[in-house]
Amino acid sequence: MKKIHIKTWGCQMNEYDSSIIFYILQKKLKYISTKNAENADLIILNTCSIREKAQEKLFDQLGRWKKLKNKNKKLIIAVGGCVATQEKKNIYKRAPYIDIIFGPKTIHRLPKIIKNIYQKRKKIINIQSNNLKKYKFYKHQSLKKISGYISIMEGCNKCCSFCIVPHTRGKEISRNPEEILSEANFLAKNGTKEIILLGQNVNSYRGQSINKSIVKLSHLIKLISKINKIKRIRFITSNPMEFTNDLIKIYKKVPKLVNYLHLPVQSGSNRILKKMRRSYSISKYKKIIKKIISYRPNIQITSDFIIGFPGETKKDFEKTLKLIDDIKFDMSFSFIYSKRPGTPAARLSDFVSLKEKKERLYLLQKKIQKNTIFWSKKMIGTYQQVLVEKLIYKNNKKKLFGKTQNNRTVLFKGSKKLIGKIIDVKIKDAYMQNLKGNL
């Protein structure tokens, strides 16, 4: 049996894609997984291009694998994901020893592509597809997961000035709701208790059902909530432009939807949001949060921030800090602006020094960390409903690992028989990365 090694960079959708890649190749070509690239007959790198220098990171990794190719001429190396779509033939120019370049929407073709490589030993580029056939293979999954991903759509139509996703993932395509529900039921029967719905812009989901009606994300959440064995539902990543009233009200109607929302704002300045082509104002963003909190007073809000976007002044940055104080964001993904080739923002003049950007990022992250500690300490002494996911070893001691409704990790002592159950845990200590509690 041949061995496969898959290395994944990037978001949860890339992780989801990598799981499909493995299950397809396991089913169709009898590959088995290996954690060591040195032992593999096939190495796949599933890439992400959301940050700058993704290409250099790619070629650094390929350079290390070139040594393996020199030792084993039959080794197949494949590059997939967003960098593959973005760079195409340029990858072959710098790394001619690569065999396959494939895109996020063509992973279902890999078995046929790999067979052709073995037969003809010719390089293959296969990145174009206008359908979502890859999602037909979810039933090949064999691993039991307490918390499971379901990708409900692909691509993005928003074309924010800084983002490469519309170029690499293409326009929005939504899966039909019947197929998603079938996958949710399959996961539930195999032990999954929590469903996490994925999409580059997940709340713009518009799936066409068998009867030709259009199903929005709010309706899809209702349908999934009716699956008895599914106890919790999450969704990521959302865009404020698509956070409509029907989705806001779902927090009142569906208790299985968790007390946690990740809603990227990117900047606290309306002037910068306009430059980013984010067609909402800070006032509108705050109204969305206020409405959600009216239905879920205990909800925790996290966000994304881009620091040092071209043209960002000190005043613009101070507005972002004020927004953090106003909303009291729990956590964040925050980064210095990363110029992406082919995006409108790449043509904007940038007068802020890297030193200044780093200082701003430090100030923002320090403020967010204070909020994280504040919210965590508020939980000390409270009883939290924890979905137990697994048993781990912490400081050479066995601990149960689970998550609260508001996405906090909790470690506590208990029997492994509790895995997969939602139980009450009293929180006794709070740290930056996790909470500690007792049954």
Coordinates of C-alpha atoms in Angstrom, one line a residue:
M1 CA 0.0 0.0 0.0
K2 CA 1.3 3.4 -0.9
K3 CA 1.7 6.2 1.7
I4 CA 0.6 9.8 1.5
H5 CA 1.8 12.8 3.5
I6 CA -0.4 15.9 3.4
K7 CA 0.7 19.3 4.8
T8 CA -2.0 21.9 5.2
W9 CA -1.6 25.7 5.5
G10 CA -4.4 28.2 6.2
C11 CA -8.0 28.3 7.2
Q12 CA -10.5 25.7 8.3
M13 CA -11.7 25.3 4.7
N14 CA -8.2 24.1 3.7
E15 CA -8.3 21.6 6.6
Y16 CA -11.7 20.4 5.3
D17 CA -10.3 20.1 1.8
S18 CA -7.3 18.2 3.0
S19 CA -9.5 15.7 4.8
I20 CA -11.5 15.1 1.6
I21 CA -8.2 14.7 -0.3
F22 CA -7.1 12.0 2.0
Y23 CA -10.4 10.2 2.1
I24 CA -10.7 10.2 -1.7
L25 CA -7.2 8.8 -2.2
Q26 CA -7.7 6.3 0.5
K27 CA -10.9 5.0 -1.1
K28 CA -9.9 5.2 -4.7
L29 CA -6.2 4.4 -4.7
K30 CA -5.8 2.7 -1.3
Y31 CA -3.3 5.2 0.1
I32 CA -2.6 5.2 3.8
S33 CA -1.5 8.2 5.8
T34 CA 2.0 8.9 7.1
K35 CA 3.2 11.7 9.3
N36 CA 6.7 11.6 7.9
A37 CA 7.3 13.0 4.4
E38 CA 10.4 10.9 4.2
N39 CA 8.3 7.7 4.2
A40 CA 5.7 8.9 1.6
D41 CA 5.1 7.9 -2.0
L42 CA 2.9 11.0 -2.5
I43 CA 3.4 14.4 -0.8
I44 CA 0.7 17.0 -1.1
L45 CA 1.0 20.6 0.0
N46 CA -2.4 22.3 0.4
T47 CA -1.5 26.0 0.4
C48 CA -3.0 29.4 1.5
S49 CA -2.2 32.8 -0.1
I50 CA -4.1 35.1 2.3
R51 CA -0.8 36.6 3.6
E52 CA 2.2 38.1 1.8
K53 CA 5.2 36.0 1.0
A54 CA 3.0 32.9 0.7
Q55 CA 4.9 32.1 -2.5
E56 CA 8.3 32.2 -0.7
K57 CA 7.0 30.0 2.1
L58 CA 5.8 27.6 -0.6
F59 CA 9.2 27.4 -2.4
D60 CA 11.1 27.1 0.9
Q61 CA 9.0 24.0 1.7
L62 CA 9.4 22.6 -1.8
G63 CA 13.1 23.1 -1.6
R64 CA 13.3 20.8 1.5
W65 CA 11.2 18.2 -0.3
K66 CA 13.4 18.4 -3.4
K67 CA 16.0 16.4 -1.5
L68 CA 13.5 13.6 -1.0
K69 CA 12.7 13.6 -4.7
N70 CA 16.4 13.3 -5.5
K71 CA 16.6 10.2 -3.3
N72 CA 13.3 8.7 -4.7
K73 CA 12.6 9.5 -8.3
K74 CA 9.2 7.8 -8.1
L75 CA 8.1 10.2 -5.4
I76 CA 5.1 12.4 -6.5
I77 CA 4.9 15.9 -5.2
A78 CA 1.6 17.9 -5.7
V79 CA 0.8 21.5 -4.8
G80 CA -2.8 22.5 -4.3
G81 CA -4.9 25.3 -2.7
C82 CA -4.9 29.0 -3.3
V83 CA -1.2 29.6 -4.1
A84 CA -1.5 26.9 -6.7
T85 CA -4.4 28.7 -8.4
Q86 CA -2.6 32.0 -8.1
E87 CA 0.8 31.0 -9.4
K88 CA 0.0 28.2 -11.8
K89 CA 2.9 27.6 -14.2
N90 CA 5.2 29.9 -12.2
I91 CA 5.5 27.0 -9.7
Y92 CA 7.0 24.8 -12.3
K93 CA 9.5 27.5 -13.4
R94 CA 11.0 27.7 -9.9
A95 CA 10.4 24.1 -8.9
P96 CA 10.5 21.9 -12.1
Y97 CA 10.6 18.7 -10.0
I98 CA 6.9 19.2 -9.0
D99 CA 4.5 16.7 -10.7
I100 CA 1.0 18.1 -10.0
I101 CA -0.6 21.5 -9.6
F102 CA -4.3 21.4 -8.7
G103 CA -6.9 23.9 -7.4
P104 CA -9.4 23.9 -4.4
K105 CA -12.2 22.9 -6.8
T106 CA -10.4 20.1 -8.6
I107 CA -9.4 17.8 -5.7
H108 CA -12.0 15.2 -6.7
R109 CA -9.9 14.7 -9.9
L110 CA -6.8 13.7 -8.0
P111 CA -7.2 9.9 -8.4
K112 CA -7.3 10.2 -12.2
I113 CA -4.5 12.7 -12.2
I114 CA -2.2 10.5 -10.1
K115 CA -2.9 7.5 -12.3
N116 CA -1.8 9.6 -15.3
I117 CA 1.4 10.6 -13.6
Y118 CA 2.3 7.0 -12.9
Q119 CA 1.5 6.0 -16.4
K120 CA 3.0 8.9 -18.4
R121 CA 5.2 10.8 -15.9
K122 CA 4.1 14.1 -17.4
K123 CA 3.5 17.2 -15.3
I124 CA -0.2 18.1 -14.9
I125 CA -1.9 21.4 -14.1
N126 CA -5.6 21.1 -13.3
I127 CA -7.1 24.0 -11.4
Q128 CA -10.3 25.0 -13.3
S129 CA -13.8 23.9 -12.3
N130 CA -17.2 25.6 -12.0
N131 CA -18.8 22.9 -9.8
L132 CA -18.6 21.5 -6.3
K133 CA -18.2 17.8 -7.1
K134 CA -15.5 17.4 -4.5
Y135 CA -18.2 17.6 -1.8
K136 CA -19.7 14.3 -3.0
F137 CA -17.0 12.4 -1.2
Y138 CA -17.8 13.3 2.4
K139 CA -19.1 9.8 3.1
H140 CA -15.6 8.5 2.6
Q141 CA -14.8 10.0 6.0
S142 CA -14.1 7.3 8.6
L143 CA -12.8 9.3 11.6
K144 CA -15.2 10.0 14.4
K145 CA -15.1 13.7 15.4
I146 CA -17.1 15.3 18.2
S147 CA -16.8 18.6 16.5
G148 CA -17.1 18.4 12.7
Y149 CA -16.8 20.9 9.8
I150 CA -19.2 21.1 6.8
S151 CA -18.2 23.5 4.0
I152 CA -21.5 24.9 2.7
M153 CA -20.2 27.2 -0.1
E154 CA -17.1 28.2 -1.9
G155 CA -15.7 31.5 -3.2
C156 CA -16.6 35.1 -2.5
N157 CA -18.2 37.9 -4.6
K158 CA -17.4 40.8 -2.3
C159 CA -14.0 41.8 -3.8
C160 CA -12.6 43.6 -0.8
S161 CA -9.6 45.7 -2.1
F162 CA -7.1 43.8 0.0
C163 CA -8.3 40.2 -0.5
I164 CA -7.0 37.6 -2.9
V165 CA -9.8 35.0 -2.2
P166 CA -12.1 36.0 -5.2
H167 CA -9.1 35.4 -7.5
T168 CA -8.1 32.0 -6.0
R169 CA -11.4 30.5 -4.9
G170 CA -13.6 32.1 -7.5
K171 CA -17.2 33.4 -7.3
E172 CA -19.6 32.2 -4.7
I173 CA -21.1 28.8 -5.3
S174 CA -23.5 27.3 -2.7
R175 CA -24.1 23.6 -2.1
N176 CA -27.7 22.5 -2.1
P177 CA -29.3 22.2 1.3
E178 CA -30.3 18.5 0.9
E179 CA -26.6 17.6 0.3
I180 CA -25.5 19.6 3.4
L181 CA -28.2 18.0 5.6
S182 CA -27.2 14.5 4.3
E183 CA -23.6 15.2 5.4
A184 CA -24.8 16.6 8.8
N185 CA -26.9 13.4 9.4
F186 CA -23.9 11.3 8.3
L187 CA -21.6 13.0 10.8
A188 CA -24.3 12.8 13.6
K189 CA -24.6 9.0 13.1
N190 CA -20.8 8.8 13.4
G191 CA -20.6 10.6 16.7
T192 CA -20.4 14.3 15.8
K193 CA -22.2 16.5 18.4
E194 CA -21.2 19.9 17.0
I195 CA -21.4 21.2 13.4
I196 CA -19.3 24.1 12.2
L197 CA -20.5 25.5 8.9
L198 CA -17.8 26.9 6.7
G199 CA -17.5 29.4 3.9
Q200 CA -15.3 32.2 2.7
N201 CA -18.4 34.4 3.3
V202 CA -20.6 31.9 5.0
N203 CA -23.6 34.2 5.7
S204 CA -24.1 34.9 2.0
Y205 CA -25.1 31.2 1.5
R206 CA -27.9 30.8 -1.0
G207 CA -28.5 27.2 -1.6
Q208 CA -31.1 26.0 -4.2
S209 CA -33.2 23.1 -2.9
I210 CA -34.7 20.3 -5.0
N211 CA -38.0 22.2 -5.3
K212 CA -36.0 25.2 -6.7
S213 CA -36.6 27.4 -3.6
I214 CA -33.6 29.4 -2.2
V215 CA -32.4 28.5 1.3
K216 CA -30.5 31.2 3.3
L217 CA -28.1 30.5 6.1
S218 CA -30.7 31.2 8.8
H219 CA -33.0 28.6 7.4
L220 CA -30.2 26.1 7.0
I221 CA -29.3 26.5 10.6
K222 CA -32.9 25.8 11.6
L223 CA -32.9 22.6 9.5
I224 CA -29.7 21.3 11.0
S225 CA -30.9 22.1 14.5
K226 CA -33.7 19.5 14.0
I227 CA -31.1 16.7 13.9
N228 CA -31.5 15.4 17.5
K229 CA -27.9 14.1 17.8
I230 CA -26.4 17.5 16.9
K231 CA -26.2 19.6 20.1
R232 CA -24.4 22.7 18.9
I233 CA -24.0 24.7 15.7
R234 CA -21.4 27.3 14.8
F235 CA -20.6 29.2 11.5
I236 CA -17.5 31.0 10.2
T237 CA -16.5 33.3 8.6
S238 CA -19.1 36.0 8.4
N239 CA -19.2 39.4 6.7
P240 CA -21.2 42.3 8.2
M241 CA -22.5 43.2 4.7
E242 CA -24.5 40.0 4.8
F243 CA -25.6 39.9 8.4
T244 CA -29.3 40.4 7.8
N245 CA -32.2 40.5 10.3
D246 CA -33.3 36.9 9.6
L247 CA -29.8 35.7 10.7
I248 CA -29.7 38.0 13.7
K249 CA -33.1 36.7 14.9
I250 CA -31.9 33.1 14.6
Y251 CA -30.1 33.7 17.9
K252 CA -33.5 33.9 19.5
K253 CA -35.1 31.0 17.7
V254 CA -32.3 28.3 17.8
P255 CA -30.8 27.5 21.2
K256 CA -28.4 25.1 19.6
L257 CA -26.6 28.1 18.0
V258 CA -23.7 28.8 20.4
N259 CA -23.1 32.0 22.4
Y260 CA -20.2 32.9 20.2
L261 CA -19.8 35.0 17.0
H262 CA -16.7 35.8 14.9
L263 CA -17.6 38.9 12.9
P264 CA -14.6 40.5 11.1
V265 CA -14.6 44.3 11.1
Q266 CA -11.0 44.9 9.9
S267 CA -10.9 48.6 11.0
G268 CA -12.7 51.1 13.3
S269 CA -12.4 53.9 10.7
N270 CA -15.1 54.5 8.1
R271 CA -12.5 56.1 5.9
I272 CA -10.4 53.0 5.9
L273 CA -13.4 50.7 5.5
K274 CA -14.3 52.6 2.3
K275 CA -10.7 52.1 1.0
M276 CA -11.0 48.4 1.8
R277 CA -14.3 48.3 -0.1
R278 CA -16.2 47.0 2.9
S279 CA -19.6 48.5 2.3
Y280 CA -20.8 49.0 5.9
S281 CA -20.1 51.7 8.4
I282 CA -19.0 51.3 12.0
S283 CA -22.4 52.5 13.1
K284 CA -24.1 49.6 11.1
Y285 CA -21.6 47.2 12.6
K286 CA -22.4 48.3 16.1
K287 CA -26.2 48.0 15.4
I288 CA -25.7 44.4 14.3
I289 CA -23.8 43.5 17.5
K290 CA -26.4 45.4 19.7
K291 CA -29.3 43.4 18.1
I292 CA -27.5 40.1 18.6
I293 CA -26.8 40.9 22.2
S294 CA -30.4 41.8 22.8
Y295 CA -31.2 38.1 22.0
R296 CA -28.1 36.6 23.5
P297 CA -26.8 38.7 26.4
N298 CA -24.0 36.3 27.2
I299 CA -22.6 36.0 23.6
Q300 CA -18.9 36.6 23.1
I301 CA -17.8 38.5 20.0
T302 CA -14.4 38.1 18.3
S303 CA -13.2 39.8 15.2
D304 CA -10.4 40.3 12.6
F305 CA -8.3 43.5 12.3
I306 CA -5.9 44.6 9.6
I307 CA -3.3 47.1 10.9
G308 CA -1.4 49.6 8.7
F309 CA -3.7 49.4 5.7
P310 CA -2.4 51.9 3.0
G311 CA -3.4 55.4 4.1
E312 CA -4.2 54.5 7.7
T313 CA -3.4 57.5 9.9
K314 CA -2.8 57.6 13.6
K315 CA -6.4 58.9 14.0
D316 CA -7.8 56.0 12.0
F317 CA -5.9 53.6 14.2
E318 CA -7.2 55.3 17.4
K319 CA -10.8 54.8 16.1
T320 CA -10.1 51.1 15.9
L321 CA -8.9 51.1 19.5
K322 CA -12.0 52.9 20.5
L323 CA -14.2 50.3 18.7
I324 CA -12.4 47.6 20.7
D325 CA -13.3 49.5 23.9
D326 CA -16.9 50.0 22.8
I327 CA -17.6 46.4 21.8
K328 CA -15.2 44.7 24.3
F329 CA -14.1 42.1 21.7
D330 CA -13.2 38.9 23.4
M331 CA -10.4 37.8 21.0
S332 CA -9.1 38.6 17.6
F333 CA -7.1 37.6 14.6
S334 CA -5.0 40.7 13.9
F335 CA -2.3 41.2 11.3
I336 CA -0.2 43.9 9.6
Y337 CA -1.6 44.6 6.2
S338 CA -0.2 42.2 3.6
K339 CA 0.0 43.4 0.0
R340 CA -1.5 40.7 -2.4
P341 CA -0.6 40.8 -6.1
G342 CA -3.5 41.7 -8.4
T343 CA -5.7 43.3 -5.7
P344 CA -6.8 46.9 -5.9
A345 CA -5.1 47.7 -2.6
A346 CA -1.7 46.7 -4.0
R347 CA -1.8 49.9 -6.1
L348 CA -2.4 52.2 -3.1
S349 CA 0.5 54.3 -1.8
D350 CA 1.6 53.2 1.7
F351 CA 3.4 55.9 3.8
V352 CA 3.3 54.2 7.2
S353 CA 6.6 52.6 8.3
L354 CA 6.9 49.0 9.3
K355 CA 8.1 50.0 12.7
E356 CA 4.9 52.1 13.2
K357 CA 2.7 49.2 12.0
K358 CA 4.4 46.8 14.5
E359 CA 3.8 49.3 17.3
R360 CA 0.2 49.7 16.4
L361 CA -0.3 45.9 16.2
Y362 CA 1.3 45.5 19.6
L363 CA -1.0 48.1 21.2
L364 CA -4.1 46.5 19.6
Q365 CA -3.2 43.0 20.6
K366 CA -2.4 44.1 24.1
K367 CA -5.8 45.7 24.4
I368 CA -7.5 42.6 23.1
Q369 CA -5.6 40.4 25.5
K370 CA -6.8 42.5 28.4
N371 CA -10.4 41.9 27.2
T372 CA -9.7 38.1 26.9
I373 CA -8.5 38.0 30.5
F374 CA -11.4 40.1 31.7
W375 CA -14.0 37.8 30.1
S376 CA -12.2 34.7 31.3
K377 CA -12.0 35.9 34.9
K378 CA -15.7 36.7 34.8
M379 CA -16.3 33.0 34.3
I380 CA -14.5 31.9 37.5
G381 CA -17.0 30.5 39.9
T382 CA -19.7 30.0 37.2
Y383 CA -21.1 26.7 35.9
Q384 CA -20.5 26.2 32.2
Q385 CA -21.9 23.7 29.8
V386 CA -18.9 22.0 28.3
L387 CA -18.9 19.7 25.3
V388 CA -16.2 17.1 26.0
E389 CA -14.1 16.5 22.9
K390 CA -11.1 14.3 23.9
L391 CA -8.7 13.1 26.5
I392 CA -5.3 14.8 26.6
Y393 CA -2.1 14.7 28.6
K394 CA -1.2 17.9 30.4
N395 CA 1.9 18.0 32.6
N396 CA 1.9 14.2 32.5
K397 CA -1.6 14.0 33.8
K398 CA -4.8 12.9 32.0
K399 CA -7.3 15.7 31.5
L400 CA -10.6 16.0 29.7
F401 CA -10.6 18.7 27.0
G402 CA -13.9 20.4 26.1
K403 CA -15.4 23.7 25.0
T404 CA -17.9 26.1 26.5
Q405 CA -20.8 27.7 24.7
N406 CA -18.6 30.8 24.2
N407 CA -15.7 28.9 22.7
R408 CA -13.5 28.7 25.7
T409 CA -11.3 25.6 26.2
V410 CA -11.7 23.9 29.6
L411 CA -9.4 21.3 31.1
F412 CA -10.7 19.1 34.0
K413 CA -10.5 15.7 35.6
G414 CA -13.0 13.1 34.6
S415 CA -13.7 9.7 33.0
K416 CA -13.2 9.3 29.2
K417 CA -16.8 8.0 29.2
L418 CA -17.8 11.7 29.2
I419 CA -16.4 12.3 25.7
G420 CA -19.1 13.4 23.4
K421 CA -21.4 14.6 26.2
I422 CA -22.3 18.1 27.4
I423 CA -21.8 18.4 31.1
D424 CA -21.7 21.1 33.8
V425 CA -18.3 22.2 34.9
K426 CA -17.5 24.7 37.6
I427 CA -14.7 27.1 36.5
K428 CA -12.0 27.5 39.2
D429 CA -9.1 29.2 37.3
A430 CA -8.7 31.3 34.1
Y431 CA -5.6 31.6 31.9
M432 CA -4.9 33.2 28.5
Q433 CA -5.3 29.9 26.6
N434 CA -7.8 27.9 28.7
L435 CA -9.9 27.5 31.8
K436 CA -9.6 25.0 34.5
G437 CA -12.6 23.5 36.2
N438 CA -14.2 20.7 38.2
L439 CA -17.1 18.4 37.5

